[in-house]
GROMACS .gro file of C-alpha atoms in nm:
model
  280
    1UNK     CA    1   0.093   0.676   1.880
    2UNK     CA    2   0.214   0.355   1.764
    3UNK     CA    3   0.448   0.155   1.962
    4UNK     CA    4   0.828   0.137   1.771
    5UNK     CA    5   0.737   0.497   1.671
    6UNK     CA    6   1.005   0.777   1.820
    7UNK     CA    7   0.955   1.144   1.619
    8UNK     CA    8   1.183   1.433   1.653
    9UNK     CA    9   0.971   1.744   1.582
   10UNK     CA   10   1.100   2.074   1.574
   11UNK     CA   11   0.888   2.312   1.526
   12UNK     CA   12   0.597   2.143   1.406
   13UNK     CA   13   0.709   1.888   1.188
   14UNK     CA   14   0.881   1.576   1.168
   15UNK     CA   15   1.242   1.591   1.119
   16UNK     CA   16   1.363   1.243   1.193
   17UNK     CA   17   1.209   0.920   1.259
   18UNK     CA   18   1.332   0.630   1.496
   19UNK     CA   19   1.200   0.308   1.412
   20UNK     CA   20   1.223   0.075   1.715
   21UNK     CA   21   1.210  -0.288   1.793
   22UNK     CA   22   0.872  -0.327   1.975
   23UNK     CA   23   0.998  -0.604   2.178
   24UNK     CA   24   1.333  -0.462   2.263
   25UNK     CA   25   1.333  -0.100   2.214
   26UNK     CA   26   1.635  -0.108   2.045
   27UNK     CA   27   1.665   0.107   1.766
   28UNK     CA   28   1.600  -0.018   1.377
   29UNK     CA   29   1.707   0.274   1.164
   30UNK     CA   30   1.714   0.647   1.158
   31UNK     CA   31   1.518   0.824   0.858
   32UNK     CA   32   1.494   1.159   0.783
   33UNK     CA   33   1.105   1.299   0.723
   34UNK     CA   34   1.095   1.463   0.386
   35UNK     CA   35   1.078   1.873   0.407
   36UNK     CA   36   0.718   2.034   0.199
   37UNK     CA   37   1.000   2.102  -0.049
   38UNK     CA   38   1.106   1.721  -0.090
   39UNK     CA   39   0.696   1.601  -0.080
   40UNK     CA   40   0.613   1.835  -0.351
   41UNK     CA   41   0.926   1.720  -0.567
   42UNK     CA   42   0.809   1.352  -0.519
   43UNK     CA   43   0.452   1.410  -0.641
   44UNK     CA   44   0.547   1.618  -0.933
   45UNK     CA   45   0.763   1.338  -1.040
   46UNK     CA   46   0.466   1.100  -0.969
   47UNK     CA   47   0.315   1.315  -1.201
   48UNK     CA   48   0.526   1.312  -1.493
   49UNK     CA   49   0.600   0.951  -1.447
   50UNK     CA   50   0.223   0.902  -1.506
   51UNK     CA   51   0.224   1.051  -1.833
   52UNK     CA   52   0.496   0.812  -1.977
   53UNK     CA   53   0.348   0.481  -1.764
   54UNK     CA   54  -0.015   0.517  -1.871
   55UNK     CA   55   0.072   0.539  -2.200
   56UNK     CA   56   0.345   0.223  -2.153
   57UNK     CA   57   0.164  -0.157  -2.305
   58UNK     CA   58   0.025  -0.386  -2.067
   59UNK     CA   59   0.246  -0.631  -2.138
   60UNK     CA   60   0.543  -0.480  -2.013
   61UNK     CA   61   0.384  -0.377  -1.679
   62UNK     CA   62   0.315  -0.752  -1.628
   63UNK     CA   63   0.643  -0.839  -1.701
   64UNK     CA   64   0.762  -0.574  -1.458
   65UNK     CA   65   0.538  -0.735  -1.186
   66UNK     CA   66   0.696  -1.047  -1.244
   67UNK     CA   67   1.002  -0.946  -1.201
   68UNK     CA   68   0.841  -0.740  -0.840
   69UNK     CA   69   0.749  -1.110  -0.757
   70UNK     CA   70   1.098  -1.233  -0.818
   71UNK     CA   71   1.261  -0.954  -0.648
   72UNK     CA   72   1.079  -1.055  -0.330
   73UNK     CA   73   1.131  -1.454  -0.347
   74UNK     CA   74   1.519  -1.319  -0.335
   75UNK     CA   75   1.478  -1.050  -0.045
   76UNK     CA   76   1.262  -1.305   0.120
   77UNK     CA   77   1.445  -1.359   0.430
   78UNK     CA   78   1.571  -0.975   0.448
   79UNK     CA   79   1.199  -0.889   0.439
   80UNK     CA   80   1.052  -1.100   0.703
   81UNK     CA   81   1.325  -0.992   0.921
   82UNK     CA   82   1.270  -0.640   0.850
   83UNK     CA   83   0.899  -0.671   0.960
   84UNK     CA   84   0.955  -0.853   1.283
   85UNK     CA   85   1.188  -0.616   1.349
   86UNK     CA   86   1.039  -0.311   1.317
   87UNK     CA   87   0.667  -0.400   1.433
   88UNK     CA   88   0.687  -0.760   1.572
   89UNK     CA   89   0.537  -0.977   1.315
   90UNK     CA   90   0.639  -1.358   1.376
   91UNK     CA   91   0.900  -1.481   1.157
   92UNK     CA   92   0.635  -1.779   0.998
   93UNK     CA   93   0.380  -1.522   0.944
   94UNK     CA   94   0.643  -1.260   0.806
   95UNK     CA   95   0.760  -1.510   0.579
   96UNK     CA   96   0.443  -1.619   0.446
   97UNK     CA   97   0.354  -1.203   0.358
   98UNK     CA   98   0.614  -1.206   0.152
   99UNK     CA   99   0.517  -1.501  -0.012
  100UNK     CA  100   0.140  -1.382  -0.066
  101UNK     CA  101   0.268  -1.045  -0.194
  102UNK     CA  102   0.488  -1.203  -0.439
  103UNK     CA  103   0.139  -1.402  -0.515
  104UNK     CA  104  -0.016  -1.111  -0.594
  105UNK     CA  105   0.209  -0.967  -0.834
  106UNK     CA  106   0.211  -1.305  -1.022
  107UNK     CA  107  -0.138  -1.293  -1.028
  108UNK     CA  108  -0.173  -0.931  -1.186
  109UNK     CA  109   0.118  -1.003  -1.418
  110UNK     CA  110  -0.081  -1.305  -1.556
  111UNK     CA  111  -0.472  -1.142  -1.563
  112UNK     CA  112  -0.419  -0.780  -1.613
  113UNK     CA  113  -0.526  -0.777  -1.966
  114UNK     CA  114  -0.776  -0.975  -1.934
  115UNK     CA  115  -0.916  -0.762  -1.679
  116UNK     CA  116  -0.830  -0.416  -1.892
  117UNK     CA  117  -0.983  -0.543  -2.185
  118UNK     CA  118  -1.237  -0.306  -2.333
  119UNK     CA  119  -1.603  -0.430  -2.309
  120UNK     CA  120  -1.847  -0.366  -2.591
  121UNK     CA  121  -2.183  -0.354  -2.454
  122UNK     CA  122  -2.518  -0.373  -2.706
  123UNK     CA  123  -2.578  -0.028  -2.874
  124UNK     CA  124  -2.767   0.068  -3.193
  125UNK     CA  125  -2.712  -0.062  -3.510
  126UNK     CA  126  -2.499   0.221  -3.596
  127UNK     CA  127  -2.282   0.284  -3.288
  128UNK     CA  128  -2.009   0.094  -3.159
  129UNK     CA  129  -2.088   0.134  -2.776
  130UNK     CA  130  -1.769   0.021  -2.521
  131UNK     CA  131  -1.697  -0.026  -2.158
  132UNK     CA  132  -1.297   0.105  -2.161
  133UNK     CA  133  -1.055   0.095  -1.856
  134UNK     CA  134  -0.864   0.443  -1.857
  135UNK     CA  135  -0.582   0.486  -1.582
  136UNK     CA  136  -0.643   0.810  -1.327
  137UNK     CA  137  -0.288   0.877  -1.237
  138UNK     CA  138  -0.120   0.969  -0.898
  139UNK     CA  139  -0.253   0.784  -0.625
  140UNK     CA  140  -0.217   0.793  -0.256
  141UNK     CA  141  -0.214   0.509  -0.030
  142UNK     CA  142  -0.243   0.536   0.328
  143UNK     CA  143  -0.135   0.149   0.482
  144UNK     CA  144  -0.150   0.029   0.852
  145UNK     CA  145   0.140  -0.133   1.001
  146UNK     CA  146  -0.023  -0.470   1.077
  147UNK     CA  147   0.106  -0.596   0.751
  148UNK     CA  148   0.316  -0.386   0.647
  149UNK     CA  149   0.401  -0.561   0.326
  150UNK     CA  150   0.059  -0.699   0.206
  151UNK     CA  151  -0.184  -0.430   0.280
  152UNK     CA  152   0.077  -0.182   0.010
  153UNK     CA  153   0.137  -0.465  -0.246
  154UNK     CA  154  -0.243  -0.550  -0.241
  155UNK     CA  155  -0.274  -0.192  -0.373
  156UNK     CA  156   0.019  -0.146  -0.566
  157UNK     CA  157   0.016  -0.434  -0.801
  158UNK     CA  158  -0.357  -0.360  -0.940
  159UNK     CA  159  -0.279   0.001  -0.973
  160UNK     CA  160   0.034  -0.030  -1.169
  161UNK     CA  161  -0.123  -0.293  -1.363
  162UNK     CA  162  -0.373  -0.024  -1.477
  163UNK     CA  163  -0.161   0.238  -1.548
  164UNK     CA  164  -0.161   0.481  -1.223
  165UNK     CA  165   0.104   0.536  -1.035
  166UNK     CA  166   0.153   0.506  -0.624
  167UNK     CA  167   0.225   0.722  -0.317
  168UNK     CA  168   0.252   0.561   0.003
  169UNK     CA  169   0.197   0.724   0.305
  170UNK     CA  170   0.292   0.411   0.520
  171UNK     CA  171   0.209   0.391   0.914
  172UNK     CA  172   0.492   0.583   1.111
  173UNK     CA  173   0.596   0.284   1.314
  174UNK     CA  174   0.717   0.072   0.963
  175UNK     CA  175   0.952   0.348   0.746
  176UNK     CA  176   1.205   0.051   0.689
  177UNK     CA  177   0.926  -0.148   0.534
  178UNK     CA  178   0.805   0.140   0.288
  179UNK     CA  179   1.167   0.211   0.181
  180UNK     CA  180   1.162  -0.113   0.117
  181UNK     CA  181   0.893  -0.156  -0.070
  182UNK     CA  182   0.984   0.119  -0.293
  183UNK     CA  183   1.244  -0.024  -0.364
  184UNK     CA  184   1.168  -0.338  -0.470
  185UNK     CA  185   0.966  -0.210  -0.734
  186UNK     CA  186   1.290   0.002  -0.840
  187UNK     CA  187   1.506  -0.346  -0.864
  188UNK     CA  188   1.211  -0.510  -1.056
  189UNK     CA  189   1.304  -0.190  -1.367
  190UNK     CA  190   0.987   0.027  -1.277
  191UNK     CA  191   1.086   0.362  -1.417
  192UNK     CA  192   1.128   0.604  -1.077
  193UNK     CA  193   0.885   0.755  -0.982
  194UNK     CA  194   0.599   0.485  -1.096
  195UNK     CA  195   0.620   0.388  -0.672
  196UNK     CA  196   0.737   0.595  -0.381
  197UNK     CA  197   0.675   0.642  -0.037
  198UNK     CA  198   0.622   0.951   0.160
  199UNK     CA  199   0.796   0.987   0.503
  200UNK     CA  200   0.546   1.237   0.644
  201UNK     CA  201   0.347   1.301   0.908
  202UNK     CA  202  -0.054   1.246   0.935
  203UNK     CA  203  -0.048   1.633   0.983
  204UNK     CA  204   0.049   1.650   0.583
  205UNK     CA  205  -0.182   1.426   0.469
  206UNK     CA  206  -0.446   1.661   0.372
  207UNK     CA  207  -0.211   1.902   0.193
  208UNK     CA  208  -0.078   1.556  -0.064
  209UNK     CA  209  -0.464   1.511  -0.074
  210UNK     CA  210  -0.603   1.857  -0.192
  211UNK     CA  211  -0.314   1.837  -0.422
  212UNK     CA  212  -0.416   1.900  -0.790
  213UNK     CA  213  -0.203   1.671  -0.905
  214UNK     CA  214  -0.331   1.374  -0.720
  215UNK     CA  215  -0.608   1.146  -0.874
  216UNK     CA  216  -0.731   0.946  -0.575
  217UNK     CA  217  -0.668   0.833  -0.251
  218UNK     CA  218  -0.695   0.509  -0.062
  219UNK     CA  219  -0.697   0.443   0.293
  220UNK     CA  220  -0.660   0.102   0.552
  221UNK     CA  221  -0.738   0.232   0.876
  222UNK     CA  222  -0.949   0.344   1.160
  223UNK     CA  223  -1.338   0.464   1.080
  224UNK     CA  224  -1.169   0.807   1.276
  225UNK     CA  225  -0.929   0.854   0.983
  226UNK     CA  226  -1.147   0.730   0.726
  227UNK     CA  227  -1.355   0.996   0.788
  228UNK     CA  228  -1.074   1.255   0.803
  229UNK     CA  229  -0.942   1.130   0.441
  230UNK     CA  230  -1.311   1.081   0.265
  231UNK     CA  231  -1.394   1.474   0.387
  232UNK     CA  232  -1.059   1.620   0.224
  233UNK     CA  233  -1.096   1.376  -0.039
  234UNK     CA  234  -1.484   1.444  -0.074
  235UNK     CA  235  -1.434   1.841  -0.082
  236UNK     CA  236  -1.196   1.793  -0.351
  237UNK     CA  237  -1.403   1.578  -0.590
  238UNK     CA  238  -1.151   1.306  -0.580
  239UNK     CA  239  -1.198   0.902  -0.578
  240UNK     CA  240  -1.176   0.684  -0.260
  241UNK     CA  241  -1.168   0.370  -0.197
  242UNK     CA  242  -1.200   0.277   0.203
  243UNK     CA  243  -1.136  -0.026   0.430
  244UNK     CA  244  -1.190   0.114   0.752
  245UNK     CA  245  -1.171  -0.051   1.082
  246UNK     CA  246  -1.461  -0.269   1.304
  247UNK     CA  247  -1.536  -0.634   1.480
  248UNK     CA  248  -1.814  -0.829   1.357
  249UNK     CA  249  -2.003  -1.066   1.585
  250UNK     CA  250  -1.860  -1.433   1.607
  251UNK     CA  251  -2.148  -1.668   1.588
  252UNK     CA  252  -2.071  -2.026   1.778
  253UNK     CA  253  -2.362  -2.301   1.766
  254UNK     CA  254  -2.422  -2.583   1.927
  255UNK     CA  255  -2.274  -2.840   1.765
  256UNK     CA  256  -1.928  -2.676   1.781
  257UNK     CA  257  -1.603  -2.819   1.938
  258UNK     CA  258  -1.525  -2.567   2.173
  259UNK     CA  259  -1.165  -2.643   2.223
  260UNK     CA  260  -1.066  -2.541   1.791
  261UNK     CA  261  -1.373  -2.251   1.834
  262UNK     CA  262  -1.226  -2.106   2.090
  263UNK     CA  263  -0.846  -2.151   1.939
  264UNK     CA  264  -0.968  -2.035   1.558
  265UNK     CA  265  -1.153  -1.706   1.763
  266UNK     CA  266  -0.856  -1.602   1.966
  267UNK     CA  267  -0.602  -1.663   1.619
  268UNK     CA  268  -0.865  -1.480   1.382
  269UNK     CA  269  -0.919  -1.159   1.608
  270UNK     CA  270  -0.504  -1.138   1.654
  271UNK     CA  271  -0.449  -1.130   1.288
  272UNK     CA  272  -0.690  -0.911   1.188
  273UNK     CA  273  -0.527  -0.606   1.467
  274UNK     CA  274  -0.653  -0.283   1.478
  275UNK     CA  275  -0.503  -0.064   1.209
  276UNK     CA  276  -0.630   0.254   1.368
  277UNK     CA  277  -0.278   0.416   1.364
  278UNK     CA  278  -0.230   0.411   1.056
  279UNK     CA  279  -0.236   0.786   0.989
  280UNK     CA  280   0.005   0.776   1.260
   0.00000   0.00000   0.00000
């Protein structure tokens, strides 16, 4: 169990959730866990939301992002604070994850036609023969706490570029942070439902999974829980896409200067944290 995570369960199931300061144990903000009867009512308006946004231009989801990116440069400060509160994150670092997420929607909202743009590939002489980029529709995202910003905009800005629509199942420890993401996206004129996030448990994760109306799933997290989501995911003939969790060797020759090795190690294995609660 995360740390800053305090659940009330009664019988079975998530009724509130405490998020905590990590470093004082004071406490954030109070949410109330959505009931199976709120979950269900957010997917099927995920999925009638996809019907109007896949068929809405390109151009006007890039504008939207730009305005996602603008949203943030305003909340900037709010942000940052929000994320040291709620899992510790340094105020430098938070700031700069807002930045980079703010990056990313710029980036999208600048090359997403480019990158939707049919390809025609050589055919016969007769047949017009084409590489085309069709959105899926609902899809779930399930995001570690370590950034709790950048690892859900990383997703959500390609996705909605594309023409699918997002359901974040954020880490248990950073509810403030998915609220908050959802609603930037709702500032920056995204029709609701195009973004939302699910305060649920991991427990419920398989049931938003095996639902029909669900086109894929993503997942930042443990190889544990990567495994857990590709088998529900697998059974159900549905896409994945997978970062899970591991620590490569860190080769130092020679010719090295130990003092900046040893400071770049230390730095590089901090940032990159464990995200295996991120079911959680």
């Amino acid at each position: 169990m995360p740390r800053g995570f305090k659940p009330l369960v009664v019988d079975g199931r998530f009724v509130t959730i405490e998020s905590t300061n990590p470093a004082t144990g004071a406490v954030v903000d109070t949410f109330d866990a959505e009931s199976a009867a709120e979950r269900d009512e957010r997917i099927e308006l995920a999925s009638e939301t996809f019907e109007e946004w896949r068929e809405t231009s390109v151009e006007r989801r890039q504008r939207l992002l730009s305005a996602a990116a603008d949203v943030l440069r305003e909340g900037r400060d709010e942000y940052a604070e929000l994320m040291s509160r709620e899992m510790g994150k340094p105020i430098g670092q938070a700031h700069a994850e807002v930045e980079k997420c703010a990056w990313v929607c710029e980036y999208y909202a600048e090359h997403a036609a480019e990158f939707l743009q049919d390809e025609v590939v050589a055919s016969d002489p007769d047949a017009r023969t084409l590489i085309a980029y069709q959105p899926l529709g609902p899809v779930l995202a399930i995001m570690p706490w370590n950034f709790p910003f950048w690892q859900v905009f990383r997703f959500a800005a390609p996705n909605l570029a594309a023409g699918n629509v997002g359901l974040l199942k954020h880490a248990s420890n950073v509810p403030g942070c998915a609220r908050a993401i959802e609603d930037v996206f709702h500032e920056a004129g995204f029709p609701e439902g195009t973004f939302q996030a699910l305060l649920i448990g991991s427990d419920e994760v398989d049931d938003v999974i095996e639902d029909d109306r669900l086109a894929g799933v993503t997942l930042t997290g443990s190889d544990g829980a990567g495994r857990a989501v590709a088998e529900t995911a697998g059974s159900e003939l549905k896409k994945t896409v997978l970062e899970l969790g591991g620590s490569d060797p860190f080769v130092v020759l020679e010719d090295a200067p130990m003092e900046r090795t040893v400071e770049t190690a230390v730095q590089a294995r901090l940032l990159i944290l464990s995200a295996e609660y991120s079911l959680g």
